[in-house]
Amino acid sequence: MSTQPVDSPELWAGFEALDAQQAAAAPWDEPIPLTARRELPAFPTEVFPAWLGDFVRGVAEETQTAEDAAASLALAVLSTAAGGRAVVHVRGRWREPTNVFVVMALPPGSRKSAVFGLMTDPLYKCEALLAAASAGAIIEAELTAKLAKEVADNAATKAARADADKRDQLVAEAISLAQTAESVTVPTKPRLLADDATPEVIASLLAEQGGRLSVMSAEGGIFDIIAGRYSGTPNMEVFLKGQAGDRLRVDRRGREEFIESPALTMGQTVQPSVLEDISRIKGAGDRGLLGRFLYSLPEDLVGYREVLPEPLSEDVADIYEERVTALTMSLAGWTDPAVLQLSPEANEALAAYERRQEPRLRKRGGDLGHIRNWAAKLGGATCRLAGLLHLATHTENGHTQPITADTMRDAVKLADYFTGHALAVFDLMGADHTANRARTVYELLRDNEWTEVSKRDVMTKLSRSEFPTVADLDPALNLLEDHGYIRAQPVHRSGGRGRPPSPRYLIHPQLSEPTA
């Protein structure tokens, strides 16, 4: 009886043919959709102190919106009140300002403007209070400056007409008076808020307001301006540096503006389609603008709303206004920021979170690897959120006591919430290139109705701009296989010379027989 050696090519070919037949005959499970909607975490409103949590829930009930809408804007309100006037000392030389960028997206007709108005109304009242308190000093300074200039001008005229023997003395006096007039500073009318202003105006307002400003809008038109609606060129410098707290120097014709530590807040409500538009702003991803926002996608309750909801309690609304006003006014006069310290336990809670997060940022195997430009900033964002929660709990004396471990753990809950929503937002923006490429291959397989195909044949049908090399195709095929759309077949090893055979794949009947 003749036998074949165990490493015989013919024997291996027989085994592989049998494997292929068995694979082809094996039943197919229902594939996992590539576009499956992510489960979005609910906003943990329990992290807020009672006065703020009650108001957020009351606004959500009265407007019949998800709590996320009011809650995410609440953080922008706290940031407006405290940003630029308080920093969190984390460890060593690491300090985080308490200003944040928040964008909340809801479809048209979902009452996001109503939520925005209720949440931000106390800020406009605070701005009016600050303006009224400074009005007297502004008028006095303006009059002093006017009189000083008149005296200096008169002295200059007198010196110009004087006889030669008296001119030098009068010129010296005129120069001294002119210098005195120039030194009179007229305070700027206090501003907390701007709307859809140009980047140049925002930079000027930041300089005038000592580096503190909040850009709040119920429509999100600021993103069109950043994209270059008026200039034709994207202009995001003031937003990048204003969020990070980096020195900002702006040269204008006739004057120079310098801001040592800008603290810009942004609180924007937009339509979901605007999020996709933001991602198309030239340089928004590479330069880090997209990575500076905390994103919130509240559930749209249209179609499920109560017609006669419980109205917002007047007592709850009054307390909200009182606390926002107290926080804003208590920090308004600070020139050097109040420094918030972490307790040792809070520092350890932050370190535990950082240790948990770090592996998630890996390009290979990390679930946040494809949005690492955003996720890598989460440690700092968590400290900022902890600072805001601390100040919300201690609206008048937060700088006198350290941030506790419980507050830091609450900030971590917020960071986890925003992480879940950021993943969904970046899905909308197309940040996951592997998933996007897998969808391209999916559509190719569906359109050609193949029952079986080689990798080489797939590659010849694809655009080289999206798939420059075969290595770019492999992750997409692996994802399709993980989702159950294709099955890799064993590669037949002939043992001969020449190019090895291309891997082959069986195609799910849902794609190869779409009408079946």
Coordinates of C-alpha atoms in Angstrom, one line a residue:
M1 CA 0.0 0.0 0.0
S2 CA 1.4 3.4 -1.0
T3 CA 1.4 6.3 1.4
Q4 CA 2.0 10.0 1.1
P5 CA 4.4 11.9 3.4
V6 CA 2.6 14.1 6.0
D7 CA 4.1 17.2 4.5
S8 CA 3.0 16.3 1.0
P9 CA 1.5 19.3 -1.0
E10 CA -1.2 17.0 -2.3
L11 CA -2.2 16.0 1.2
W12 CA -2.4 19.6 2.4
A13 CA -4.4 20.5 -0.7
G14 CA -6.9 17.8 0.2
F15 CA -7.2 19.0 3.7
E16 CA -7.7 22.6 2.6
A17 CA -10.3 21.7 0.0
L18 CA -12.2 19.8 2.7
D19 CA -11.9 22.8 5.0
A20 CA -13.2 25.1 2.2
Q21 CA -16.1 22.9 1.6
Q22 CA -17.0 22.8 5.2
A23 CA -16.7 26.5 5.5
A24 CA -18.9 27.0 2.5
A25 CA -21.6 24.7 3.9
A26 CA -21.5 26.2 7.4
P27 CA -24.6 28.2 8.2
W28 CA -24.2 32.0 8.4
D29 CA -25.3 34.0 11.5
E30 CA -26.9 37.4 11.2
P31 CA -24.1 39.9 10.7
I32 CA -23.4 42.7 13.1
P33 CA -24.3 46.0 11.4
L34 CA -21.2 48.2 10.7
T35 CA -23.4 51.3 11.4
A36 CA -24.8 50.0 14.7
R37 CA -25.7 53.0 16.9
R38 CA -23.6 53.4 20.0
E39 CA -25.3 53.2 23.3
L40 CA -24.9 56.7 24.7
P41 CA -24.4 57.1 28.5
A42 CA -26.9 59.2 30.4
F43 CA -25.7 62.4 32.0
P44 CA -24.8 61.8 35.7
T45 CA -26.7 64.7 37.1
E46 CA -26.1 63.4 40.6
V47 CA -22.6 64.9 40.4
F48 CA -24.1 68.4 40.7
P49 CA -24.8 70.0 44.1
A50 CA -28.5 70.0 44.9
W51 CA -29.2 73.6 43.7
L52 CA -27.8 72.9 40.3
G53 CA -29.1 69.4 39.9
D54 CA -32.6 70.4 40.8
F55 CA -32.5 73.3 38.3
V56 CA -31.2 71.0 35.5
R57 CA -33.9 68.4 36.1
G58 CA -36.6 71.2 36.4
V59 CA -35.5 72.7 33.1
A60 CA -35.5 69.2 31.4
E61 CA -39.1 68.6 32.7
E62 CA -40.5 72.0 31.7
T63 CA -38.9 72.0 28.2
Q64 CA -39.4 68.2 27.8
T65 CA -35.8 67.7 26.8
A66 CA -33.3 65.1 27.9
E67 CA -31.4 66.2 31.1
D68 CA -28.1 66.1 29.1
A69 CA -29.1 69.3 27.3
A70 CA -29.4 71.5 30.4
A71 CA -26.7 69.6 32.2
S72 CA -24.0 70.1 29.5
L73 CA -24.9 73.8 29.3
A74 CA -24.7 74.1 33.1
L75 CA -20.9 73.3 32.8
A76 CA -20.5 76.1 30.3
V77 CA -22.4 78.5 32.7
L78 CA -20.0 77.5 35.6
S79 CA -17.1 78.0 33.3
T80 CA -18.3 81.4 32.3
A81 CA -18.6 82.4 36.0
A82 CA -15.2 81.0 37.0
G83 CA -13.1 80.7 33.9
G84 CA -10.0 83.0 34.1
R85 CA -10.5 83.5 37.8
A86 CA -9.6 80.1 39.1
V87 CA -7.1 77.3 38.3
V88 CA -6.7 73.8 39.5
H89 CA -3.2 73.0 40.8
V90 CA -2.9 69.3 40.0
R91 CA 0.7 68.3 40.8
G92 CA 4.2 69.7 40.2
R93 CA 3.9 72.5 37.6
W94 CA 0.7 71.1 36.1
R95 CA -2.1 73.6 36.4
E96 CA -5.4 73.5 34.6
P97 CA -7.7 76.6 34.1
T98 CA -11.4 76.1 34.8
N99 CA -12.7 77.1 31.3
V100 CA -14.2 74.5 29.1
F101 CA -15.6 74.2 25.5
V102 CA -19.0 72.5 25.4
V103 CA -21.1 71.7 22.3
M104 CA -24.6 70.1 22.6
A105 CA -26.4 68.9 19.5
L106 CA -30.1 68.4 19.0
P107 CA -32.3 68.4 15.8
P108 CA -34.5 71.4 14.9
G109 CA -37.7 71.8 16.9
S110 CA -36.3 70.1 20.0
R111 CA -36.4 73.3 22.2
K112 CA -32.7 73.6 22.6
S113 CA -33.1 77.4 22.4
A114 CA -35.5 77.3 25.3
V115 CA -33.0 75.3 27.4
F116 CA -30.2 77.7 26.4
G117 CA -32.2 80.7 27.5
L118 CA -33.1 79.3 30.9
M119 CA -29.6 78.1 31.7
T120 CA -27.8 81.3 30.6
D121 CA -30.2 84.0 31.7
P122 CA -28.4 84.6 35.1
L123 CA -25.1 85.3 33.3
Y124 CA -26.7 88.2 31.4
K125 CA -28.0 89.6 34.7
C126 CA -24.6 89.2 36.2
E127 CA -23.1 91.1 33.3
A128 CA -25.5 93.9 33.9
L129 CA -24.7 94.0 37.6
L130 CA -21.0 94.2 36.8
A131 CA -21.6 97.0 34.3
A132 CA -23.7 99.0 36.8
A133 CA -21.1 98.5 39.6
S134 CA -18.3 99.9 37.3
A135 CA -20.3 102.7 35.7
G136 CA -19.2 105.3 38.2
A137 CA -15.5 104.5 38.0
I138 CA -15.7 104.5 34.2
I139 CA -17.4 108.0 34.1
E140 CA -14.9 109.4 36.6
A141 CA -11.9 108.0 34.6
E142 CA -13.3 109.2 31.3
L143 CA -13.7 112.7 32.7
T144 CA -10.3 112.7 34.3
A145 CA -8.7 111.6 31.1
K146 CA -10.6 114.3 29.1
L147 CA -9.5 117.0 31.5
A148 CA -5.9 115.8 31.6
K149 CA -5.7 115.8 27.9
E150 CA -7.2 119.3 27.7
V151 CA -4.6 120.6 30.2
A152 CA -1.8 118.9 28.3
D153 CA -3.0 120.3 25.0
N154 CA -3.2 123.8 26.5
A155 CA 0.3 123.4 27.8
A156 CA 1.6 122.3 24.4
T157 CA -0.1 125.3 22.7
K158 CA 1.4 127.7 25.3
A159 CA 4.8 126.2 24.9
A160 CA 4.6 126.5 21.1
R161 CA 3.8 130.3 21.4
A162 CA 6.3 131.0 24.2
D163 CA 9.4 133.1 23.7
A164 CA 12.7 131.3 23.2
D165 CA 13.9 131.9 26.8
K166 CA 10.8 130.3 28.3
R167 CA 10.1 127.6 25.7
D168 CA 12.3 124.8 27.1
Q169 CA 10.7 125.0 30.5
L170 CA 7.2 125.1 29.1
V171 CA 7.9 122.2 26.7
A172 CA 9.1 120.1 29.6
E173 CA 5.9 120.9 31.5
A174 CA 3.8 120.1 28.5
I175 CA 5.6 116.8 28.0
S176 CA 5.0 115.9 31.7
L177 CA 1.3 116.8 31.5
A178 CA 0.9 114.8 28.3
Q179 CA 2.5 111.7 29.9
T180 CA 0.2 112.2 32.9
A181 CA -2.8 112.3 30.6
E182 CA -1.6 109.2 28.7
S183 CA -1.3 107.3 32.0
V184 CA -5.0 107.8 32.9
T185 CA -6.6 104.4 32.3
V186 CA -10.3 104.2 31.6
P187 CA -11.8 100.9 32.7
T188 CA -13.5 98.8 30.1
K189 CA -17.2 98.1 30.5
P190 CA -17.3 94.5 31.9
R191 CA -18.4 91.8 29.5
L192 CA -18.9 88.1 30.3
L193 CA -20.5 87.1 27.1
A194 CA -20.1 87.3 23.3
D195 CA -22.1 85.7 20.6
D196 CA -21.1 84.9 17.0
A197 CA -18.3 87.5 16.9
T198 CA -15.3 87.3 14.5
P199 CA -12.1 85.8 15.9
E200 CA -10.6 89.3 15.7
V201 CA -13.3 90.8 17.8
I202 CA -13.1 87.9 20.3
A203 CA -9.3 88.5 20.6
S204 CA -9.9 92.2 21.3
L205 CA -12.6 91.5 23.9
L206 CA -10.4 88.9 25.6
A207 CA -7.7 91.6 25.8
E208 CA -10.1 94.2 27.1
Q209 CA -11.6 91.8 29.7
G210 CA -8.3 90.7 31.2
G211 CA -8.3 87.4 29.3
R212 CA -11.8 86.2 30.4
L213 CA -14.7 85.8 28.0
S214 CA -17.4 83.3 27.1
V215 CA -18.8 82.7 23.6
M216 CA -22.3 81.4 24.1
S217 CA -24.8 80.8 21.3
A218 CA -28.0 78.9 20.8
E219 CA -27.3 78.5 17.0
G220 CA -23.6 77.7 16.7
G221 CA -22.9 80.2 13.9
I222 CA -19.5 80.7 15.4
F223 CA -18.3 77.6 13.6
D224 CA -19.1 79.2 10.2
I225 CA -17.1 82.2 11.3
I226 CA -14.1 80.0 12.3
A227 CA -14.3 78.2 9.0
G228 CA -13.8 81.5 7.2
R229 CA -17.3 82.9 6.4
Y230 CA -16.0 86.4 6.2
S231 CA -12.2 86.0 5.6
G232 CA -12.3 83.0 3.3
T233 CA -9.6 81.4 5.5
P234 CA -10.1 79.4 8.7
N235 CA -9.1 81.4 11.8
M236 CA -8.9 79.3 15.0
E237 CA -5.8 80.7 16.7
V238 CA -7.8 82.6 19.4
F239 CA -9.9 79.5 20.1
L240 CA -7.0 77.1 20.4
K241 CA -4.9 79.4 22.7
G242 CA -8.0 80.7 24.5
Q243 CA -9.0 77.1 25.6
A244 CA -5.4 76.0 26.4
G245 CA -4.5 79.2 28.3
D246 CA -1.4 79.8 26.0
R247 CA -0.1 83.4 25.6
L248 CA -1.9 85.2 22.9
R249 CA -0.3 88.2 21.0
V250 CA -2.2 89.9 18.3
D251 CA -0.8 92.7 16.3
R252 CA -3.3 95.2 15.0
R253 CA -2.7 98.3 12.8
G254 CA -1.9 101.0 15.4
R255 CA -1.9 98.8 18.5
E256 CA -0.8 95.5 20.0
E257 CA -2.9 93.2 22.1
F258 CA -1.2 90.7 24.5
I259 CA -3.0 88.3 26.8
E260 CA -0.8 86.4 29.3
S261 CA -3.3 83.7 30.2
P262 CA -6.5 83.8 28.2
A263 CA -9.4 81.8 29.4
L264 CA -12.1 81.4 26.8
T265 CA -15.3 79.5 27.4
M266 CA -17.6 78.2 24.7
G267 CA -21.1 76.9 25.1
Q268 CA -22.8 76.1 21.9
T269 CA -26.1 74.4 20.9
V270 CA -26.1 73.1 17.3
Q271 CA -27.9 70.8 15.0
P272 CA -26.2 67.3 14.6
S273 CA -25.3 68.1 10.9
V274 CA -23.2 71.0 12.2
L275 CA -20.9 68.5 13.9
E276 CA -20.1 67.0 10.5
D277 CA -19.5 70.5 9.1
I278 CA -17.1 71.3 12.0
S279 CA -15.0 68.3 11.1
R280 CA -14.5 69.7 7.5
I281 CA -13.0 72.9 8.7
K282 CA -9.5 72.9 7.3
G283 CA -7.0 72.1 10.0
A284 CA -9.7 71.6 12.7
G285 CA -8.5 68.0 13.4
D286 CA -4.8 68.4 12.9
R287 CA -4.5 71.6 14.9
G288 CA -6.6 70.3 17.7
L289 CA -9.8 72.3 17.6
L290 CA -12.0 69.2 17.5
G291 CA -10.1 67.8 20.5
R292 CA -10.9 70.8 22.7
F293 CA -14.7 70.3 22.9
L294 CA -16.8 68.3 25.3
Y295 CA -19.5 66.8 23.1
S296 CA -23.1 66.0 24.2
L297 CA -25.8 64.2 22.0
P298 CA -28.9 64.3 24.2
E299 CA -31.8 62.0 23.2
D300 CA -34.4 63.7 21.0
L301 CA -37.7 63.4 22.8
V302 CA -39.9 64.9 20.0
G303 CA -42.9 62.7 19.6
Y304 CA -42.7 61.5 23.2
R305 CA -43.2 64.8 25.1
E306 CA -45.8 65.6 27.7
V307 CA -48.2 68.3 26.6
L308 CA -48.6 69.7 30.1
P309 CA -45.3 69.2 31.9
E310 CA -44.6 70.2 35.5
P311 CA -43.4 73.9 35.4
L312 CA -40.0 74.8 36.8
S313 CA -40.3 75.7 40.5
E314 CA -39.8 79.4 41.2
D315 CA -37.8 78.6 44.3
V316 CA -35.5 76.3 42.4
A317 CA -35.0 79.0 39.7
D318 CA -34.3 81.7 42.3
I319 CA -31.7 79.6 44.1
Y320 CA -30.1 78.9 40.7
E321 CA -29.8 82.5 39.9
E322 CA -28.5 83.4 43.4
R323 CA -25.8 80.8 43.3
V324 CA -24.6 81.6 39.7
T325 CA -24.6 85.3 40.7
A326 CA -22.7 84.5 43.9
L327 CA -20.0 82.5 42.1
T328 CA -19.6 85.1 39.3
M329 CA -19.4 88.1 41.6
S330 CA -17.1 86.5 44.2
L331 CA -14.5 85.9 41.5
A332 CA -15.1 88.9 39.3
G333 CA -12.5 91.1 41.1
W334 CA -9.7 88.6 41.1
T335 CA -6.7 89.6 38.9
D336 CA -4.5 86.7 39.9
P337 CA -6.5 83.5 39.7
A338 CA -7.7 81.6 42.8
V339 CA -5.7 78.4 43.1
L340 CA -7.7 75.3 43.8
Q341 CA -5.7 72.5 45.4
L342 CA -6.3 68.8 45.2
S343 CA -6.4 66.7 48.4
P344 CA -4.0 63.7 48.4
E345 CA -7.0 61.4 48.0
A346 CA -8.3 63.5 45.0
N347 CA -4.9 63.2 43.4
E348 CA -4.9 59.5 43.8
A349 CA -8.4 59.2 42.3
L350 CA -7.1 61.2 39.3
A351 CA -4.1 59.0 39.0
A352 CA -6.3 55.9 39.1
Y353 CA -8.3 57.3 36.2
E354 CA -5.2 58.2 34.2
R355 CA -3.9 54.6 34.7
R356 CA -7.2 53.3 33.4
Q357 CA -7.3 55.6 30.4
E358 CA -3.7 55.2 29.2
P359 CA -4.1 51.8 27.5
R360 CA -7.2 53.0 25.7
L361 CA -5.2 55.5 23.8
R362 CA -3.0 52.9 22.0
K363 CA -3.2 53.0 18.3
R364 CA -3.5 49.2 18.2
G365 CA -6.0 47.7 20.5
G366 CA -7.1 50.9 22.2
D367 CA -10.8 51.8 21.8
L368 CA -9.9 55.5 21.9
G369 CA -6.9 55.2 19.6
H370 CA -8.7 56.6 16.6
I371 CA -9.7 59.7 18.6
R372 CA -6.5 60.0 20.7
N373 CA -6.2 63.7 19.8
W374 CA -9.4 64.2 21.8
A375 CA -9.0 61.5 24.4
A376 CA -5.4 62.4 25.3
K377 CA -6.7 65.7 26.7
L378 CA -9.1 63.9 29.1
G379 CA -6.8 64.1 32.1
G380 CA -6.7 67.8 32.0
A381 CA -10.4 68.1 31.1
T382 CA -11.2 66.0 34.2
C383 CA -9.3 68.4 36.4
R384 CA -11.2 71.3 34.9
L385 CA -14.5 69.6 35.5
A386 CA -13.5 68.8 39.1
G387 CA -12.7 72.5 39.6
L388 CA -16.1 73.5 38.3
L389 CA -17.9 71.0 40.5
H390 CA -15.9 72.2 43.5
L391 CA -16.8 75.8 42.8
A392 CA -20.4 74.9 42.3
T393 CA -20.4 73.3 45.8
H394 CA -18.6 76.3 47.4
T395 CA -19.8 79.3 45.4
E396 CA -18.3 81.9 47.6
N397 CA -15.2 80.4 49.2
G398 CA -14.0 77.5 47.0
H399 CA -10.4 78.6 47.1
T400 CA -10.2 78.1 50.9
Q401 CA -10.6 74.3 50.8
P402 CA -9.2 71.5 48.7
I403 CA -11.0 69.5 46.0
T404 CA -12.0 66.2 47.6
A405 CA -11.7 62.7 46.3
D406 CA -15.5 62.5 45.9
T407 CA -15.5 65.5 43.7
M408 CA -12.7 64.1 41.5
R409 CA -14.6 60.8 41.2
D410 CA -17.7 62.8 40.1
A411 CA -15.5 64.6 37.5
V412 CA -14.4 61.1 36.3
K413 CA -18.1 60.2 35.8
L414 CA -18.5 63.3 33.7
A415 CA -15.3 62.4 31.7
D416 CA -16.8 58.9 31.0
Y417 CA -20.0 60.5 29.9
F418 CA -18.3 62.8 27.5
T419 CA -16.1 60.0 26.2
G420 CA -19.2 57.9 25.2
H421 CA -20.7 60.9 23.4
A422 CA -17.4 61.9 21.8
L423 CA -17.1 58.4 20.3
A424 CA -20.5 58.8 18.7
V425 CA -19.7 62.3 17.5
F426 CA -16.4 61.3 15.9
D427 CA -18.3 58.4 14.2
L428 CA -20.4 61.2 12.6
M429 CA -17.3 63.0 11.7
G430 CA -15.8 59.9 10.1
A431 CA -12.8 59.7 12.5
D432 CA -12.7 55.9 12.5
H433 CA -10.9 55.3 9.2
T434 CA -11.0 51.5 9.5
A435 CA -14.8 51.5 9.8
N436 CA -15.1 53.9 6.9
R437 CA -12.9 51.7 4.7
A438 CA -14.8 48.7 5.8
R439 CA -18.1 50.3 4.6
T440 CA -16.4 51.0 1.3
V441 CA -15.5 47.3 0.9
Y442 CA -18.9 46.3 2.1
E443 CA -20.6 48.4 -0.6
L444 CA -18.2 46.9 -3.2
L445 CA -19.1 43.3 -2.2
R446 CA -22.8 44.1 -2.2
D447 CA -22.7 45.8 -5.6
N448 CA -20.8 42.9 -7.2
E449 CA -22.9 40.2 -5.6
W450 CA -19.9 37.9 -5.3
T451 CA -20.3 34.6 -3.4
E452 CA -16.5 34.3 -3.1
V453 CA -13.7 36.7 -3.9
S454 CA -9.9 37.0 -3.6
K455 CA -8.2 39.8 -1.9
R456 CA -6.4 40.6 -5.1
D457 CA -9.7 41.0 -7.0
V458 CA -11.1 43.3 -4.3
M459 CA -8.0 45.4 -4.4
T460 CA -8.2 45.9 -8.1
K461 CA -11.7 47.4 -7.7
L462 CA -10.9 49.9 -5.0
S463 CA -9.7 53.5 -5.3
R464 CA -5.9 53.9 -4.7
S465 CA -6.6 57.2 -3.0
E466 CA -8.5 55.4 -0.2
F467 CA -6.5 52.1 -0.3
P468 CA -2.9 52.9 -1.4
T469 CA -1.6 49.5 -0.5
V470 CA -2.9 46.0 0.3
A471 CA -1.8 46.7 3.9
D472 CA -4.5 49.4 4.0
L473 CA -7.1 46.8 3.0
D474 CA -6.3 44.2 5.7
P475 CA -7.9 46.1 8.7
A476 CA -11.1 46.6 6.7
L477 CA -11.4 42.9 5.8
N478 CA -10.6 41.9 9.4
L479 CA -13.4 44.2 10.6
L480 CA -15.9 42.7 8.0
E481 CA -14.9 39.2 9.2
D482 CA -15.3 40.2 12.8
H483 CA -18.8 41.5 12.0
G484 CA -19.7 38.2 10.1
Y485 CA -19.9 39.5 6.5
I486 CA -17.0 37.4 5.1
R487 CA -15.1 34.3 6.0
A488 CA -11.4 33.8 5.2
Q489 CA -10.7 30.5 3.5
P490 CA -7.5 28.5 4.0
V491 CA -4.7 29.5 1.6
H492 CA -3.6 26.6 -0.6
R493 CA 0.2 26.2 -0.2
S494 CA 1.5 24.6 -3.4
G495 CA 5.1 24.6 -2.3
G496 CA 6.3 25.8 -5.7
R497 CA 8.0 29.0 -6.7
G498 CA 6.3 32.2 -7.8
R499 CA 3.8 34.5 -6.2
P500 CA 1.7 32.9 -3.5
P501 CA -2.0 32.6 -4.1
S502 CA -4.2 35.5 -2.9
P503 CA -6.3 34.9 0.2
R504 CA -9.9 34.2 -0.7
Y505 CA -13.1 35.0 1.2
L506 CA -16.6 33.6 1.3
I507 CA -19.3 36.3 1.2
H508 CA -22.4 36.4 3.4
P509 CA -25.6 35.6 1.4
Q510 CA -27.0 39.0 2.6
L511 CA -24.5 40.6 0.3
S512 CA -24.1 37.9 -2.4
E513 CA -27.8 37.3 -2.7
P514 CA -29.4 40.6 -1.6
T515 CA -32.9 39.6 -2.8
A516 CA -32.8 36.2 -1.1

